Coordinates of C-alpha atoms in Angstrom, one line a residue:
M1 CA 16.2 -70.6 28.4
T2 CA 15.2 -67.0 28.7
L3 CA 16.7 -63.9 30.3
I4 CA 14.3 -60.9 30.9
A5 CA 15.6 -57.4 31.5
G6 CA 13.7 -54.2 32.4
C7 CA 14.8 -50.7 31.7
Y8 CA 14.2 -47.0 32.3
E9 CA 12.6 -46.8 28.9
R10 CA 9.6 -48.9 30.1
F11 CA 10.4 -51.9 28.0
L12 CA 11.0 -55.6 28.8
F13 CA 13.6 -57.4 26.7
G14 CA 13.6 -61.2 26.4
F15 CA 16.7 -63.1 25.3
N16 CA 17.0 -66.8 24.4
Y17 CA 20.3 -68.7 24.6
P18 CA 21.0 -72.4 23.9
D19 CA 21.2 -75.2 26.5
S20 CA 24.9 -75.8 25.7
I21 CA 26.2 -72.2 25.7
S22 CA 29.8 -71.7 24.7
A23 CA 32.1 -69.0 23.3
E24 CA 31.0 -70.0 19.8
T25 CA 27.7 -68.2 20.4
P26 CA 29.0 -64.8 21.4
E27 CA 25.7 -62.9 20.8
L28 CA 22.4 -63.5 22.6
A29 CA 19.3 -63.8 20.4
R30 CA 16.5 -61.4 21.3
A31 CA 13.2 -63.2 21.7
F32 CA 10.8 -60.3 22.3
T33 CA 10.6 -56.6 23.2
H34 CA 7.5 -55.6 25.1
A35 CA 6.2 -52.2 26.3
A36 CA 5.3 -53.4 29.8
H37 CA 4.6 -50.2 31.6
K38 CA 3.9 -46.5 31.1
S39 CA 7.0 -45.5 32.9
V40 CA 10.2 -47.0 34.4
V41 CA 10.4 -50.7 35.1
K42 CA 11.5 -50.7 38.7
S43 CA 11.5 -54.4 39.6
L44 CA 11.2 -58.0 38.2
A45 CA 10.5 -61.4 39.8
S46 CA 10.2 -64.9 38.4
A47 CA 9.2 -68.3 39.8
G48 CA 7.9 -71.4 38.0
S49 CA 6.3 -70.2 34.8
F50 CA 5.3 -66.7 36.2
V51 CA 7.0 -63.4 35.7
A52 CA 6.0 -60.2 37.4
S53 CA 7.2 -56.7 36.6
G54 CA 6.6 -53.6 38.8
G55 CA 6.7 -50.1 37.4
A56 CA 6.6 -46.5 38.4
D57 CA 3.0 -46.4 37.1
D58 CA 1.8 -48.2 40.3
L59 CA 1.0 -51.4 38.3
I60 CA 2.2 -55.0 38.6
H61 CA 2.3 -56.7 35.2
L62 CA 1.9 -60.5 35.1
Y63 CA 3.0 -63.1 32.5
D64 CA 2.7 -66.9 32.1
L65 CA 5.6 -68.0 29.9
K66 CA 4.5 -71.6 29.9
S67 CA 1.3 -70.8 28.0
D68 CA 2.9 -67.6 26.5
K69 CA 0.1 -65.4 27.9
D70 CA -0.1 -61.9 29.2
L71 CA -2.2 -62.2 32.4
G72 CA -2.9 -58.5 32.7
F73 CA -2.2 -56.0 35.5
L74 CA -2.7 -55.8 39.3
M75 CA -3.6 -52.5 40.8
N76 CA -1.1 -51.9 43.6
P77 CA -3.1 -51.0 46.8
G78 CA -0.2 -48.6 47.9
E79 CA 0.6 -45.3 46.5
G80 CA 3.7 -44.9 44.2
A81 CA 6.0 -47.1 42.2
V82 CA 6.3 -50.8 42.8
S83 CA 10.0 -50.8 43.9
S84 CA 10.5 -54.5 44.8
L85 CA 8.9 -57.8 43.9
V86 CA 9.6 -61.4 45.2
F87 CA 7.7 -64.7 44.7
F88 CA 7.5 -67.3 47.5
T89 CA 7.7 -71.0 46.5
P90 CA 7.4 -73.8 49.1
K91 CA 10.5 -76.0 49.6
E92 CA 9.0 -79.0 47.8
G93 CA 7.1 -77.0 45.2
Y94 CA 7.9 -75.4 41.8
S95 CA 5.0 -73.1 41.3
P96 CA 4.8 -70.0 43.6
T97 CA 2.0 -69.6 46.1
H98 CA 2.5 -65.9 47.0
L99 CA 3.8 -62.6 45.6
L100 CA 5.1 -59.8 47.8
A101 CA 5.3 -56.3 46.4
G102 CA 7.0 -53.4 48.0
C103 CA 5.9 -49.8 47.3
S104 CA 7.5 -46.4 47.4
D105 CA 5.1 -45.3 50.2
G106 CA 6.5 -48.0 52.5
T107 CA 3.7 -50.6 52.2
I108 CA 4.0 -54.2 51.3
S109 CA 1.1 -56.0 49.6
V110 CA 0.8 -59.8 49.7
W111 CA -0.9 -61.5 46.8
R112 CA -2.1 -65.0 46.3
A113 CA -0.2 -66.3 43.2
G114 CA -2.2 -68.0 40.5
G115 CA -5.9 -68.2 40.1
G116 CA -7.6 -65.0 40.9
W117 CA -4.4 -63.2 42.2
E118 CA -6.3 -61.7 45.1
C119 CA -4.6 -59.3 47.5
M120 CA -4.5 -61.0 50.9
R121 CA -3.2 -58.1 53.0
T122 CA -1.2 -54.9 53.0
L123 CA 1.6 -54.7 55.5
R124 CA 2.5 -51.2 56.9
G125 CA 5.7 -50.4 58.9
H126 CA 8.2 -48.5 56.7
R127 CA 8.2 -44.8 56.2
G128 CA 10.2 -44.8 53.0
E129 CA 10.4 -46.7 49.7
V130 CA 10.8 -50.4 50.2
S131 CA 14.1 -51.3 48.5
S132 CA 14.1 -55.1 48.9
I133 CA 12.1 -58.0 50.3
A134 CA 13.5 -61.4 51.3
V135 CA 11.2 -64.3 52.3
H136 CA 12.7 -67.1 54.4
P137 CA 12.4 -70.6 52.8
S138 CA 9.9 -71.6 55.5
G139 CA 7.5 -68.9 54.5
C140 CA 7.0 -67.7 58.1
L141 CA 9.5 -64.8 58.2
A142 CA 10.5 -62.0 55.9
L143 CA 13.2 -59.3 56.0
T144 CA 12.7 -55.9 54.3
T145 CA 14.9 -52.8 53.8
A146 CA 13.7 -49.3 53.0
R147 CA 14.9 -45.8 52.3
D148 CA 14.0 -44.9 55.9
G149 CA 17.2 -46.6 57.0
T150 CA 15.6 -49.5 58.8
L151 CA 15.7 -53.3 58.6
K152 CA 12.5 -55.0 59.7
L153 CA 11.6 -58.6 60.5
W154 CA 8.0 -59.6 59.7
D155 CA 6.0 -62.4 61.1
L156 CA 4.1 -63.5 58.0
V157 CA 1.9 -65.8 60.1
K158 CA 0.3 -62.8 61.9
G159 CA 1.2 -60.1 59.4
R160 CA 3.1 -57.7 61.7
V161 CA 6.6 -56.4 62.5
T162 CA 8.4 -58.3 65.3
F163 CA 11.8 -56.7 65.1
S164 CA 13.2 -53.4 63.7
T165 CA 16.7 -52.0 63.7
K166 CA 18.4 -48.9 62.3
V167 CA 21.0 -49.4 59.6
E168 CA 23.9 -46.9 59.5
N169 CA 23.8 -46.4 55.7
D170 CA 20.6 -46.8 53.7
A171 CA 20.5 -50.6 52.9
D172 CA 20.1 -51.3 49.3
G173 CA 19.2 -55.0 49.5
V174 CA 18.8 -58.1 51.7
I175 CA 18.6 -61.8 50.7
F176 CA 18.3 -65.1 52.5
A177 CA 20.6 -68.0 51.6
P178 CA 18.8 -71.0 50.0
S179 CA 19.4 -73.0 53.1
G180 CA 17.8 -70.3 55.3
V181 CA 20.7 -70.5 57.8
R182 CA 22.3 -67.1 56.7
Y183 CA 21.2 -63.8 55.3
A184 CA 23.1 -61.0 53.7
L185 CA 22.6 -57.3 53.7
H186 CA 24.5 -54.7 51.6
A187 CA 24.6 -51.0 52.5
G188 CA 27.2 -48.6 50.9
N189 CA 30.6 -50.2 50.4
I190 CA 29.9 -53.1 52.9
A191 CA 28.1 -56.4 52.5
V192 CA 27.4 -58.2 55.8
V193 CA 26.7 -61.9 56.1
R194 CA 25.1 -63.1 59.3
L195 CA 23.7 -66.3 60.8
V196 CA 19.9 -66.1 61.3
S197 CA 20.3 -67.3 64.8
N198 CA 22.9 -64.6 65.5
A199 CA 21.1 -61.7 63.7
G200 CA 20.6 -59.6 66.9
S201 CA 24.3 -59.3 67.6
T202 CA 25.9 -55.9 67.1
G203 CA 29.4 -57.2 66.4
T204 CA 30.9 -56.4 63.1
E205 CA 34.2 -58.3 63.4
N206 CA 35.3 -60.5 60.6
S207 CA 35.0 -63.7 62.6
S208 CA 33.3 -67.0 61.6
E209 CA 32.9 -67.8 65.3
A210 CA 30.7 -64.7 65.9
G211 CA 28.6 -65.7 62.9
T212 CA 29.1 -62.3 61.3
V213 CA 31.3 -61.6 58.2
Q214 CA 32.0 -58.2 56.6
L215 CA 32.8 -58.0 52.9
Q216 CA 34.6 -54.8 52.3
H217 CA 34.4 -53.2 48.8
T218 CA 36.1 -50.1 47.3
R219 CA 32.8 -48.8 45.8
R220 CA 29.1 -49.1 46.6
V221 CA 27.6 -52.6 46.2
Q222 CA 24.7 -52.5 43.7
S223 CA 23.7 -56.2 43.4
M224 CA 24.2 -59.4 45.4
S225 CA 23.3 -63.1 45.2
F226 CA 24.0 -66.3 47.1
G227 CA 25.2 -69.4 45.3
Q228 CA 23.1 -72.4 44.8
G229 CA 22.4 -75.3 47.1
G230 CA 24.0 -73.8 50.2
D231 CA 25.1 -70.7 52.0
G232 CA 28.9 -70.8 51.5
I233 CA 29.1 -68.6 48.4
I234 CA 28.1 -65.0 47.8
I235 CA 28.5 -62.9 44.6
T236 CA 28.6 -59.1 44.6
G237 CA 28.6 -56.5 41.8
T238 CA 29.7 -52.9 42.5
E239 CA 29.3 -49.4 41.2
D240 CA 32.7 -49.5 39.3
G241 CA 31.7 -52.6 37.3
A242 CA 33.7 -55.1 39.4
L243 CA 32.4 -58.6 40.0
R244 CA 33.5 -60.6 43.1
V245 CA 32.9 -64.1 44.4
W246 CA 33.3 -64.6 48.2
D247 CA 33.5 -67.4 50.7
A248 CA 30.5 -66.3 52.9
V249 CA 31.8 -68.2 55.9
L250 CA 35.4 -67.0 56.1
G251 CA 34.9 -63.7 54.2
K252 CA 37.7 -64.6 51.7
E253 CA 37.7 -63.3 48.2
L254 CA 37.8 -66.2 45.7
L255 CA 37.4 -64.4 42.4
H256 CA 37.7 -60.7 41.5
I257 CA 37.2 -59.3 38.0
P258 CA 37.9 -55.6 38.2
R259 CA 36.3 -54.5 34.9
A260 CA 33.5 -57.0 34.3
H261 CA 31.4 -54.1 33.0
A262 CA 32.3 -50.6 32.0
S263 CA 29.5 -49.2 34.2
R264 CA 27.8 -50.3 37.5
I265 CA 26.5 -53.8 37.7
K266 CA 22.8 -53.0 38.3
A267 CA 21.5 -56.6 38.5
M268 CA 22.5 -60.2 38.3
S269 CA 20.7 -63.6 38.0
I270 CA 21.6 -67.3 38.1
P271 CA 20.2 -68.9 34.9
Y272 CA 19.3 -72.6 34.4
S273 CA 22.2 -74.9 33.4
S274 CA 21.8 -78.4 32.1
E275 CA 25.4 -79.4 32.9
E276 CA 26.1 -81.6 35.9
S277 CA 28.1 -80.2 38.7
S278 CA 30.4 -83.2 39.0
N279 CA 31.6 -82.8 35.4
D280 CA 32.7 -79.3 36.1
V281 CA 34.6 -80.2 39.2
S282 CA 36.5 -82.9 37.4
R283 CA 37.3 -80.5 34.5
S284 CA 38.4 -77.7 36.8
G285 CA 41.8 -79.2 37.3
T286 CA 41.9 -78.9 41.1
S287 CA 44.6 -81.0 42.8
S288 CA 43.7 -84.0 45.0
K289 CA 44.7 -82.1 48.1
K290 CA 42.2 -79.4 47.4
K291 CA 39.4 -81.6 46.2
G292 CA 38.0 -82.1 49.7
A293 CA 36.7 -78.7 51.1
A294 CA 37.4 -76.9 47.8
A295 CA 35.2 -79.2 45.8
L296 CA 32.3 -78.8 48.2
L297 CA 32.7 -75.0 48.0
I298 CA 33.0 -75.0 44.2
N299 CA 29.8 -77.1 43.9
Q300 CA 27.9 -74.2 45.5
V301 CA 29.2 -71.8 42.8
P302 CA 26.6 -71.5 40.0
Q303 CA 27.6 -72.9 36.6
L304 CA 26.5 -69.7 34.8
L305 CA 25.9 -66.1 36.0
A306 CA 24.1 -63.3 34.1
T307 CA 25.0 -59.7 34.9
A308 CA 23.5 -56.5 33.5
S309 CA 24.9 -53.0 33.7
S310 CA 23.2 -49.6 33.5
D311 CA 24.9 -49.0 30.1
G312 CA 22.6 -51.7 28.6
I313 CA 25.1 -54.6 28.2
I314 CA 24.1 -58.1 29.5
K315 CA 26.9 -60.7 29.9
I316 CA 26.9 -64.4 30.7
W317 CA 29.9 -65.8 32.6
S318 CA 31.2 -69.3 33.1
L319 CA 31.5 -68.7 36.9
R320 CA 32.2 -72.2 38.4
A321 CA 35.1 -73.0 36.1
A322 CA 36.6 -69.5 36.8
V323 CA 36.4 -69.9 40.6
A324 CA 38.0 -73.4 40.4
A325 CA 40.8 -72.0 38.3
A326 CA 41.3 -69.1 40.7
I327 CA 41.5 -71.5 43.7
Q328 CA 44.1 -73.6 41.8
R329 CA 46.0 -70.5 40.8
G330 CA 46.0 -69.1 44.3
T331 CA 45.1 -65.5 43.3
P332 CA 41.5 -64.2 42.8
Q333 CA 42.3 -62.0 39.8
P334 CA 42.5 -63.8 36.4
E335 CA 45.4 -63.0 34.1
D336 CA 43.3 -62.0 31.1
G337 CA 40.9 -59.8 33.1
G338 CA 38.1 -62.3 32.9
E339 CA 37.7 -62.4 29.1
S340 CA 38.0 -66.2 28.9
M341 CA 35.1 -66.4 31.4
R342 CA 32.7 -64.4 29.3
L343 CA 30.6 -66.7 27.2
C344 CA 28.4 -64.3 25.4
Q345 CA 26.9 -60.8 25.7
T346 CA 24.4 -58.4 24.1
N347 CA 23.8 -54.7 24.0
T348 CA 20.2 -53.7 24.6
K349 CA 21.0 -50.0 24.0
A350 CA 18.8 -49.1 27.0
R351 CA 19.4 -48.3 30.7
I352 CA 18.8 -51.6 32.4
T353 CA 17.3 -51.5 35.9
T354 CA 16.6 -55.1 36.7
L355 CA 17.1 -58.7 35.5
C356 CA 15.7 -62.2 36.0
S357 CA 15.9 -65.6 34.4
V358 CA 13.3 -68.3 33.5
D359 CA 13.7 -72.0 33.1
P360 CA 13.2 -73.6 29.6
I361 CA 9.6 -74.5 28.7
E362 CA 10.4 -78.3 28.7
V363 CA 11.9 -78.0 32.2
M364 CA 8.9 -76.1 33.4
K365 CA 6.5 -78.8 32.1
N366 CA 8.6 -81.6 33.6
K367 CA 8.8 -80.0 37.1
M368 CA 5.1 -79.1 37.1
E369 CA 4.3 -82.7 36.3
E370 CA 6.6 -83.9 39.1
Q371 CA 4.9 -81.5 41.5
K372 CA 1.4 -82.7 40.5
T373 CA 2.5 -86.3 41.0
M374 CA 4.0 -85.6 44.4
K375 CA 0.7 -83.9 45.5
Q376 CA -1.3 -86.9 44.5
I377 CA 1.1 -89.2 46.4
N378 CA 0.9 -87.1 49.5
L379 CA -2.9 -86.9 49.3
K380 CA -3.1 -90.7 49.1
K381 CA -0.8 -91.0 52.1
K382 CA -2.9 -88.6 54.2
K383 CA -6.1 -90.5 53.3
K384 CA -4.4 -93.8 54.3
A385 CA -3.1 -92.4 57.5
S386 CA -6.5 -90.9 58.5
K387 CA -8.3 -94.2 57.7
S388 CA -5.9 -96.2 59.8
S389 CA -6.2 -93.7 62.7
V390 CA -10.0 -94.1 62.6
E391 CA -9.8 -97.8 62.6
D392 CA -7.4 -97.8 65.6
S393 CA -9.7 -95.4 67.5
N394 CA -12.7 -97.8 67.0
K395 CA -10.9 -100.7 68.6
P396 CA -12.2 -101.5 72.1
G397 CA -10.1 -100.4 75.1
K398 CA -7.8 -98.3 72.9
N399 CA -8.8 -94.9 74.2
S400 CA -9.1 -95.9 77.9
A401 CA -5.7 -97.6 77.9
G402 CA -4.1 -94.6 76.2
K403 CA -5.6 -92.2 78.8
K404 CA -4.5 -94.4 81.6
N405 CA -0.9 -94.6 80.4
G406 CA -0.9 -90.9 79.8
R407 CA -2.0 -90.2 83.4
E408 CA 0.6 -92.7 84.8
S409 CA 3.4 -91.1 82.8
A410 CA 2.4 -87.7 84.0
K411 CA 2.5 -88.8 87.6
K412 CA 6.0 -90.4 87.1
M413 CA 7.4 -87.2 85.5
P414 CA 10.0 -85.5 87.8
V415 CA 9.2 -82.1 89.2
G416 CA 10.2 -79.2 86.9
V417 CA 10.3 -81.2 83.6
K418 CA 7.2 -79.6 82.4
N419 CA 8.7 -76.1 83.0
V420 CA 11.9 -77.0 81.1
S421 CA 9.9 -78.3 78.1
A422 CA 7.9 -75.1 78.1
M423 CA 11.1 -73.1 78.2
K424 CA 12.4 -74.9 75.1
K425 CA 9.2 -74.1 73.2
T426 CA 8.7 -70.5 74.2
G427 CA 12.2 -69.4 75.3
P428 CA 13.2 -67.5 78.4
P429 CA 11.1 -64.6 79.7
Q430 CA 11.8 -61.5 77.6
T431 CA 12.8 -58.2 79.0
K432 CA 13.0 -54.8 77.3
Q433 CA 16.3 -54.5 75.4
P434 CA 18.0 -51.1 74.6
G435 CA 16.7 -49.7 71.4
S436 CA 13.5 -51.7 71.4
T437 CA 10.1 -50.1 71.5
R438 CA 8.3 -52.9 73.4
A439 CA 9.2 -55.6 75.9
G440 CA 10.5 -58.7 74.3
H441 CA 11.5 -57.0 71.1
G442 CA 15.3 -56.7 71.7
K443 CA 18.3 -58.1 69.9
K444 CA 17.3 -61.8 70.8
E445 CA 13.9 -61.5 69.1
F446 CA 15.2 -62.4 65.6
A447 CA 17.0 -65.5 66.9
Q448 CA 14.0 -66.7 68.8
K449 CA 11.8 -66.2 65.8
A450 CA 14.3 -68.0 63.6
N451 CA 14.1 -71.0 66.0
K452 CA 10.3 -71.2 65.3
I453 CA 10.4 -71.1 61.5
E454 CA 9.1 -74.7 61.2
P455 CA 5.4 -74.8 60.4
Q456 CA 3.5 -74.5 63.7
K457 CA 0.4 -76.4 64.7
D458 CA -1.9 -73.5 65.7
G459 CA -4.7 -72.1 63.6
N460 CA -2.6 -69.4 62.1
V461 CA -0.6 -71.6 59.7
R462 CA -1.9 -73.5 56.8
K463 CA -1.3 -77.2 56.3
D464 CA 1.6 -76.6 54.0
G465 CA 3.2 -74.1 56.4
T466 CA 3.0 -71.1 54.1
I467 CA 1.8 -67.6 54.7
S468 CA -1.4 -67.0 56.6
F469 CA -2.8 -63.8 58.2
M470 CA -5.6 -65.0 60.6
G471 CA -4.6 -63.7 64.0
E472 CA -6.0 -64.4 67.5
D473 CA -8.8 -61.8 67.3
D474 CA -9.8 -62.9 63.8
R475 CA -10.0 -66.5 64.9
V476 CA -12.1 -65.7 68.0
K477 CA -14.6 -63.7 65.9
Q478 CA -14.8 -66.5 63.3
N479 CA -15.4 -69.1 66.1
K480 CA -18.2 -67.0 67.6
K481 CA -19.8 -66.5 64.2
E482 CA -19.7 -70.2 63.5
R483 CA -21.1 -71.0 67.0
K484 CA -24.0 -68.7 66.4
V485 CA -24.8 -70.3 63.1
R486 CA -24.8 -73.8 64.7
L487 CA -27.0 -72.7 67.6
S488 CA -29.6 -71.0 65.3
A489 CA -29.7 -74.1 63.1
K490 CA -30.1 -76.3 66.2
R491 CA -32.9 -74.2 67.6
A492 CA -34.7 -74.2 64.3
A493 CA -34.5 -78.0 64.1
E494 CA -35.8 -78.3 67.7
Q495 CA -38.7 -76.1 66.9
R496 CA -39.7 -78.1 63.9
A497 CA -39.4 -81.4 65.8
G498 CA -41.6 -80.0 68.7
H499 CA -44.2 -78.8 66.2
K500 CA -44.4 -82.3 64.7
R501 CA -44.8 -83.9 68.1
R502 CA -47.7 -81.6 69.0
E503 CA -49.5 -82.5 65.8
N504 CA -49.4 -86.2 66.6
V505 CA -50.6 -85.9 70.3
P506 CA -54.5 -86.3 70.7
G507 CA -56.2 -83.3 72.5
T508 CA -53.5 -80.8 71.6
R509 CA -54.4 -77.7 69.6
G510 CA -52.9 -78.8 66.3
P511 CA -54.1 -78.6 62.7
K512 CA -55.9 -81.9 63.0
D513 CA -58.0 -80.8 66.1
A514 CA -58.8 -77.4 64.8

């Protein structure tokens, strides 16, 4: 297992730690030190076997850790530093399909991950440096924050902004929960957790019924992460070096380590853990009365958590056991100040800016093999389904009977049912909301978009439901071009056939009579 950290001094540091990490291995072993950029390393992202780093030199550096290769650089189409990076991986996949990069000039470039790493499109909407990008698990929506003080919702199918709102303080980060039901935004001393379906609400009350929860801190929030396998846990790190674990639904503080670091917690990452979650819950010592809801909540807390501060120190914490002990104890602050939670640490002697983690090589290979096997199985199922549909359509009387039954069912349908079904698909007619720039782009726009996050069946979405950028105009132009090609080929074939017929008819002025 590997942790990768970037710093102001343009270096990337790699650290290996054993599968069964414990307090007996207090120091992380450094695996490599690499001069990745010509200036500050601003951002890091990892998914599958790929790692991408963005620097203040306008470059994106790519690595493949499975084959231990440096894949080279990508020239950022925007101007300025690459301030944020994020990979998108489909739900049932392991290798990423897209890479989104935010730039200091407010642009977001979308790259196809793997292969030729081509830039698909550059999205423009922000007027300041893009501070964070979050892609919904469906791959159809994205949220971005920037130094212009706005939060924007992007429709990645059409490649445009569908909703924009002003944030009181400049937002530093936004993330989606793994389930896609909630998202979290941190700006200043406050972190806000909201339901995606209730994202347009302006209420800030700490109420689970309203779907909005405020997490108040004493200092500015620097880093944030959801737990794993759900949306009930959120972890925050602040400017004063404090580490907190929250119940994201109730807004309750489960764990608080006041001095986790001597300086601000600049970044955090959830590394791979080979231990089973059931073993930790049984070892946690929770009583039988609390094992119901508490056990479900504890299972969403990651086994391990890696944090990095701007003073160059990286620490790995046994987080799940600490949260379980805090719930049993009834107080969020540990008695020893969290020292028993800290498994190991290292000092890079550099000013760390970002952090990410990568799975072990063996885990990568196994998951990639599983993904390859699943693709082959799905391909066989599709071929079998298409073959059976062709056989059914060739049966006599099948089409006519189906059309007849369809007409009869349409006649029997009560008046107004068609309109109701259309309302369910498209939503009620939209009106211009206060603060919106166009009709239909008010506070309910986010919720309506969130209800359509499942892969659609129009020409804009690929078969796997991931990102596509062919809009209506592009599709119309493409259809016209294809139609012209077909017509020209048809005319050429007709001309050739007519010329052959004239040659074979006696008395015509053909090559034989000349």
